[in-house]
Amino acid sequence: MNTTKIYSLYSHFYDSFFGRIFQPGRRIANELMDVQPGEKILEVGVGTGISLPFYSKNAEVVGIDISQDMIKQAEKRKQELNLSNIRLNIMDATRMAFRDGFFDKAIAAHSITVIPEPVETLKEMKRVCKKDAEFFFLNYAGSDNDIITRFEKAISPIRNKLGLGKAIELEELLHSVSFEIVFNDRVNIFKLCQIIKCKALVHNGKI
Ligand SMILES: C[S@@+](CC[C@H](N)C(=O)[O-])C[C@H]1O[C@@H](n2cnc3c(N)ncnc32)[C@H](O)[C@@H]1O
């Protein structure tokens, strides 16, 4: 089953399973983003829009997701909370329909390990953001206990098949596409998730 089909199924109960338990990290990520009035914000893999209530109403927020059913849930949330500053689009993160340098800040919360092509996604995020943009990544990072880590790596293919993300070396991946990590911390229960803030490295005026 591909990611779109998996999340079509998950859309009905995603919030019950992955809502409250990961919500403290989402809140911290939003605080770290420090969204300013008028800023253009991109959320990649917005899912059911579980982070939408955190955004300042003065910012222009665009949430994208490849799953029509996840976006449907996000739309419902947007209407219920009257979040008129938020736009939601069904879109593949590896081929975004935005012009170069459009956004001030971008976040991928629990999505970069789920998206089958993370490198292409990171490159696209860089392309659609301004040169001095800030990027935020929130992910399940697993335990820092060696034995548990080995177990987690062993079951990673199963997690991946279930669309729950694969074990990736996110820091290495970010460096490989010229992101500079400026903040890195652990959040959520047992510090199982990682929050990273990055800037894109600029070489001869190009990112
Ligand atoms: C684990 S959910 C994360 C939802 C939410 N951001 C959160 O904090 O819980 C991952 C989301 O990434 C989306 N996704 C997977 N591949 C994608 C792609 N290529 N482009 C855009 N979204 C994608 C899935 O449909 C799903 O809604």
CSV table of C-alpha atoms and ligand atoms in Angstrom, one decimal:
chain,number,residue,atom,x,y,z
A,1,MET,CA,0.0,0.0,0.0
A,2,ASN,CA,1.4,3.4,-0.8
A,3,THR,CA,1.6,6.4,1.6
A,4,THR,CA,-1.5,8.1,0.1
A,5,LYS,CA,-3.7,5.0,0.6
A,6,ILE,CA,-2.3,4.4,4.1
A,7,TYR,CA,-3.0,7.9,5.2
A,8,SER,CA,-6.5,7.7,3.7
A,9,LEU,CA,-7.2,5.0,6.2
A,10,TYR,CA,-5.3,6.7,9.1
A,11,SER,CA,-7.2,10.0,8.5
A,12,HIS,CA,-10.2,8.8,10.5
A,13,PHE,CA,-8.3,8.0,13.7
A,14,TYR,CA,-4.9,9.8,13.3
A,15,ASP,CA,-5.7,12.4,16.0
A,16,SER,CA,-6.8,9.8,18.5
A,17,PHE,CA,-3.5,7.9,18.2
A,18,PHE,CA,-0.9,10.5,17.4
A,19,GLY,CA,-2.6,13.7,18.6
A,20,ARG,CA,-2.3,14.4,22.3
A,21,ILE,CA,0.9,12.3,22.8
A,22,PHE,CA,3.0,14.3,20.4
A,23,GLN,CA,1.2,17.7,21.0
A,24,PRO,CA,3.7,19.1,23.4
A,25,GLY,CA,6.5,18.9,20.8
A,26,ARG,CA,4.3,20.5,18.2
A,27,ARG,CA,3.6,23.4,20.5
A,28,ILE,CA,7.4,23.8,21.3
A,29,ALA,CA,8.1,23.7,17.5
A,30,ASN,CA,5.6,26.4,17.0
A,31,GLU,CA,7.0,28.6,19.7
A,32,LEU,CA,10.5,28.1,18.3
A,33,MET,CA,9.2,29.2,14.9
A,34,ASP,CA,8.3,32.5,16.5
A,35,VAL,CA,5.9,33.4,13.6
A,36,GLN,CA,5.7,37.1,13.0
A,37,PRO,CA,2.7,39.1,11.6
A,38,GLY,CA,2.6,38.9,7.8
A,39,GLU,CA,5.1,36.0,7.5
A,40,LYS,CA,4.4,33.3,4.9
A,41,ILE,CA,4.7,29.9,6.5
A,42,LEU,CA,4.7,26.5,4.8
A,43,GLU,CA,3.8,23.3,6.6
A,44,VAL,CA,4.8,20.1,4.7
A,45,GLY,CA,2.7,17.0,5.4
A,46,VAL,CA,0.2,19.0,7.4
A,47,GLY,CA,-2.0,15.9,7.9
A,48,THR,CA,-5.2,16.5,9.8
A,49,GLY,CA,-4.0,20.1,10.6
A,50,ILE,CA,-3.3,19.2,14.2
A,51,SER,CA,-0.8,22.1,14.5
A,52,LEU,CA,-3.0,24.7,12.8
A,53,PRO,CA,-4.5,26.1,16.1
A,54,PHE,CA,-0.9,27.1,17.2
A,55,TYR,CA,-0.3,29.6,14.3
A,56,SER,CA,-0.6,33.3,14.8
A,57,LYS,CA,-3.7,34.6,13.0
A,58,ASN,CA,-1.6,37.3,11.5
A,59,ALA,CA,0.5,35.0,9.4
A,60,GLU,CA,-0.3,33.5,6.0
A,61,VAL,CA,0.0,29.7,6.5
A,62,VAL,CA,-0.1,27.2,3.7
A,63,GLY,CA,-0.4,23.5,4.6
A,64,ILE,CA,0.2,20.8,2.0
A,65,ASP,CA,-0.3,17.1,2.1
A,66,ILE,CA,-0.4,14.4,-0.6
A,67,SER,CA,-3.4,12.7,1.1
A,68,GLN,CA,-6.8,14.1,0.1
A,69,ASP,CA,-8.4,12.5,3.2
A,70,MET,CA,-5.9,14.0,5.6
A,71,ILE,CA,-6.5,17.4,4.0
A,72,LYS,CA,-10.3,16.9,4.3
A,73,GLN,CA,-9.8,16.5,8.1
A,74,ALA,CA,-7.6,19.6,8.1
A,75,GLU,CA,-10.2,21.6,6.2
A,76,LYS,CA,-12.8,20.5,8.8
A,77,ARG,CA,-10.6,21.7,11.6
A,78,LYS,CA,-9.9,25.0,9.8
A,79,GLN,CA,-13.6,25.7,9.3
A,80,GLU,CA,-14.5,24.7,12.9
A,81,LEU,CA,-11.8,27.0,14.3
A,82,ASN,CA,-12.4,29.8,11.7
A,83,LEU,CA,-8.8,29.9,10.7
A,84,SER,CA,-9.2,32.1,7.6
A,85,ASN,CA,-5.4,32.8,7.4
A,86,ILE,CA,-4.8,29.1,6.5
A,87,ARG,CA,-4.8,27.6,3.0
A,88,LEU,CA,-4.7,23.9,2.5
A,89,ASN,CA,-3.6,22.2,-0.7
A,90,ILE,CA,-3.3,18.6,-1.8
A,91,MET,CA,0.2,18.6,-3.1
A,92,ASP,CA,3.3,16.3,-3.4
A,93,ALA,CA,6.1,17.8,-1.3
A,94,THR,CA,8.6,16.6,-3.9
A,95,ARG,CA,6.9,18.8,-6.6
A,96,MET,CA,5.5,21.9,-5.0
A,97,ALA,CA,3.5,24.3,-7.1
A,98,PHE,CA,5.0,27.4,-5.5
A,99,ARG,CA,7.4,29.9,-6.9
A,100,ASP,CA,11.0,30.1,-5.8
A,101,GLY,CA,11.7,32.1,-2.6
A,102,PHE,CA,8.1,32.5,-1.6
A,103,PHE,CA,8.0,31.4,2.1
A,104,ASP,CA,9.7,32.9,5.2
A,105,LYS,CA,9.6,29.7,7.3
A,106,ALA,CA,8.8,26.1,6.7
A,107,ILE,CA,8.1,23.1,8.9
A,108,ALA,CA,7.8,19.4,8.4
A,109,ALA,CA,6.3,17.9,11.6
A,110,HIS,CA,6.5,14.1,11.7
A,111,SER,CA,6.5,14.0,7.9
A,112,ILE,CA,10.1,14.0,6.6
A,113,THR,CA,10.6,10.4,7.8
A,114,VAL,CA,7.3,9.3,6.2
A,115,ILE,CA,7.7,10.9,2.8
A,116,PRO,CA,9.3,8.3,0.5
A,117,GLU,CA,11.7,10.9,-1.1
A,118,PRO,CA,13.1,13.0,1.8
A,119,VAL,CA,16.0,14.5,-0.2
A,120,GLU,CA,13.8,15.8,-3.0
A,121,THR,CA,11.5,17.2,-0.4
A,122,LEU,CA,14.3,19.0,1.4
A,123,LYS,CA,15.5,20.5,-1.9
A,124,GLU,CA,11.9,21.6,-2.7
A,125,MET,CA,11.5,23.2,0.7
A,126,LYS,CA,14.7,25.1,0.1
A,127,ARG,CA,13.6,26.2,-3.4
A,128,VAL,CA,10.2,27.6,-2.3
A,129,CYS,CA,11.7,29.5,0.7
A,130,LYS,CA,13.6,32.7,0.9
A,131,LYS,CA,17.4,32.6,1.1
A,132,ASP,CA,17.4,33.6,4.8
A,133,ALA,CA,14.4,31.4,5.7
A,134,GLU,CA,14.3,29.2,8.7
A,135,PHE,CA,13.4,25.5,8.5
A,136,PHE,CA,12.0,23.3,11.3
A,137,PHE,CA,11.8,19.5,11.6
A,138,LEU,CA,10.0,17.6,14.2
A,139,ASN,CA,10.3,13.8,14.3
A,140,TYR,CA,10.2,10.7,16.3
A,141,ALA,CA,13.9,10.0,16.9
A,142,GLY,CA,13.7,7.0,19.1
A,143,SER,CA,15.5,6.2,22.3
A,144,ASP,CA,19.1,7.1,23.0
A,145,ASN,CA,19.6,3.7,24.7
A,146,ASP,CA,21.8,1.5,22.4
A,147,ILE,CA,19.8,-1.7,22.8
A,148,ILE,CA,16.5,0.0,22.1
A,149,THR,CA,18.0,1.8,19.2
A,150,ARG,CA,19.1,-1.5,17.6
A,151,PHE,CA,15.6,-2.9,18.1
A,152,GLU,CA,14.1,0.2,16.6
A,153,LYS,CA,16.4,0.0,13.6
A,154,ALA,CA,15.4,-3.7,13.1
A,155,ILE,CA,11.7,-2.9,13.0
A,156,SER,CA,12.2,0.2,10.9
A,157,PRO,CA,11.1,-1.6,7.6
A,158,ILE,CA,7.8,-2.6,9.3
A,159,ARG,CA,7.2,0.9,10.6
A,160,ASN,CA,8.0,2.1,7.0
A,161,LYS,CA,5.5,-0.3,5.5
A,162,LEU,CA,2.8,1.0,8.0
A,163,GLY,CA,3.6,4.5,6.8
A,164,LEU,CA,4.9,5.5,10.3
A,165,GLY,CA,8.3,6.6,9.1
A,166,LYS,CA,11.6,5.0,8.6
A,167,ALA,CA,14.8,5.4,10.7
A,168,ILE,CA,16.8,8.0,8.9
A,169,GLU,CA,19.9,9.9,10.0
A,170,LEU,CA,18.2,13.3,9.6
A,171,GLU,CA,21.3,15.4,10.6
A,172,GLU,CA,23.4,13.7,7.9
A,173,LEU,CA,20.6,14.1,5.4
A,174,LEU,CA,20.2,17.8,6.2
A,175,HIS,CA,24.0,18.3,5.9
A,176,SER,CA,24.0,16.5,2.5
A,177,VAL,CA,21.6,19.1,1.1
A,178,SER,CA,23.5,22.0,2.6
A,179,PHE,CA,21.3,22.8,5.6
A,180,GLU,CA,23.1,24.2,8.7
A,181,ILE,CA,21.6,23.0,12.0
A,182,VAL,CA,21.3,25.9,14.4
A,183,PHE,CA,19.2,24.2,17.1
A,184,ASN,CA,18.7,20.6,18.0
A,185,ASP,CA,16.8,19.3,21.1
A,186,ARG,CA,14.7,16.4,22.3
A,187,VAL,CA,11.0,16.8,23.1
A,188,ASN,CA,7.9,14.8,24.1
A,189,ILE,CA,7.4,11.9,26.4
A,190,PHE,CA,10.8,10.2,27.3
A,191,LYS,CA,12.4,12.8,24.9
A,192,LEU,CA,11.5,10.4,22.1
A,193,CYS,CA,11.2,13.2,19.5
A,194,GLN,CA,13.7,15.5,18.0
A,195,ILE,CA,13.3,19.1,17.0
A,196,ILE,CA,15.7,20.7,14.6
A,197,LYS,CA,16.0,24.3,13.4
A,198,CYS,CA,18.1,24.9,10.3
A,199,LYS,CA,19.2,27.6,7.8
A,200,ALA,CA,20.1,26.9,4.2
A,201,LEU,CA,23.8,27.4,3.5
A,202,VAL,CA,24.4,30.0,0.9
A,203,HIS,CA,27.3,29.4,-1.7
A,204,ASN,CA,28.2,32.4,-3.9
A,205,GLY,CA,24.7,33.9,-3.4
A,206,LYS,CA,23.0,30.6,-4.3
A,207,ILE,CA,21.4,28.2,-1.9
B,1,LIG,C1,2.8,11.2,10.3
B,1,LIG,S1,1.8,12.4,9.3
B,1,LIG,C2,2.2,13.9,10.1
B,1,LIG,C3,1.0,14.8,10.3
B,1,LIG,C4,1.2,16.1,11.1
B,1,LIG,N1,2.1,17.0,10.5
B,1,LIG,C5,1.6,15.8,12.5
B,1,LIG,O1,2.3,16.6,13.1
B,1,LIG,O2,1.1,14.8,13.1
B,1,LIG,C6,2.7,12.4,7.8
B,1,LIG,C7,1.9,13.2,6.7
B,1,LIG,O3,2.8,13.3,5.6
B,1,LIG,C8,2.0,13.2,4.4
B,1,LIG,N2,2.8,12.8,3.2
B,1,LIG,C9,3.4,11.7,2.9
B,1,LIG,N3,4.1,11.8,1.7
B,1,LIG,C10,3.9,13.0,1.3
B,1,LIG,C11,4.3,13.7,0.2
B,1,LIG,N4,5.1,13.2,-0.8
B,1,LIG,N5,3.9,15.0,0.0
B,1,LIG,C12,3.2,15.6,1.0
B,1,LIG,N6,2.7,15.0,2.1
B,1,LIG,C13,3.1,13.7,2.3
B,1,LIG,C14,1.0,12.0,4.8
B,1,LIG,O4,-0.1,12.0,3.9
B,1,LIG,C15,0.7,12.4,6.2
B,1,LIG,O5,-0.4,13.2,6.3
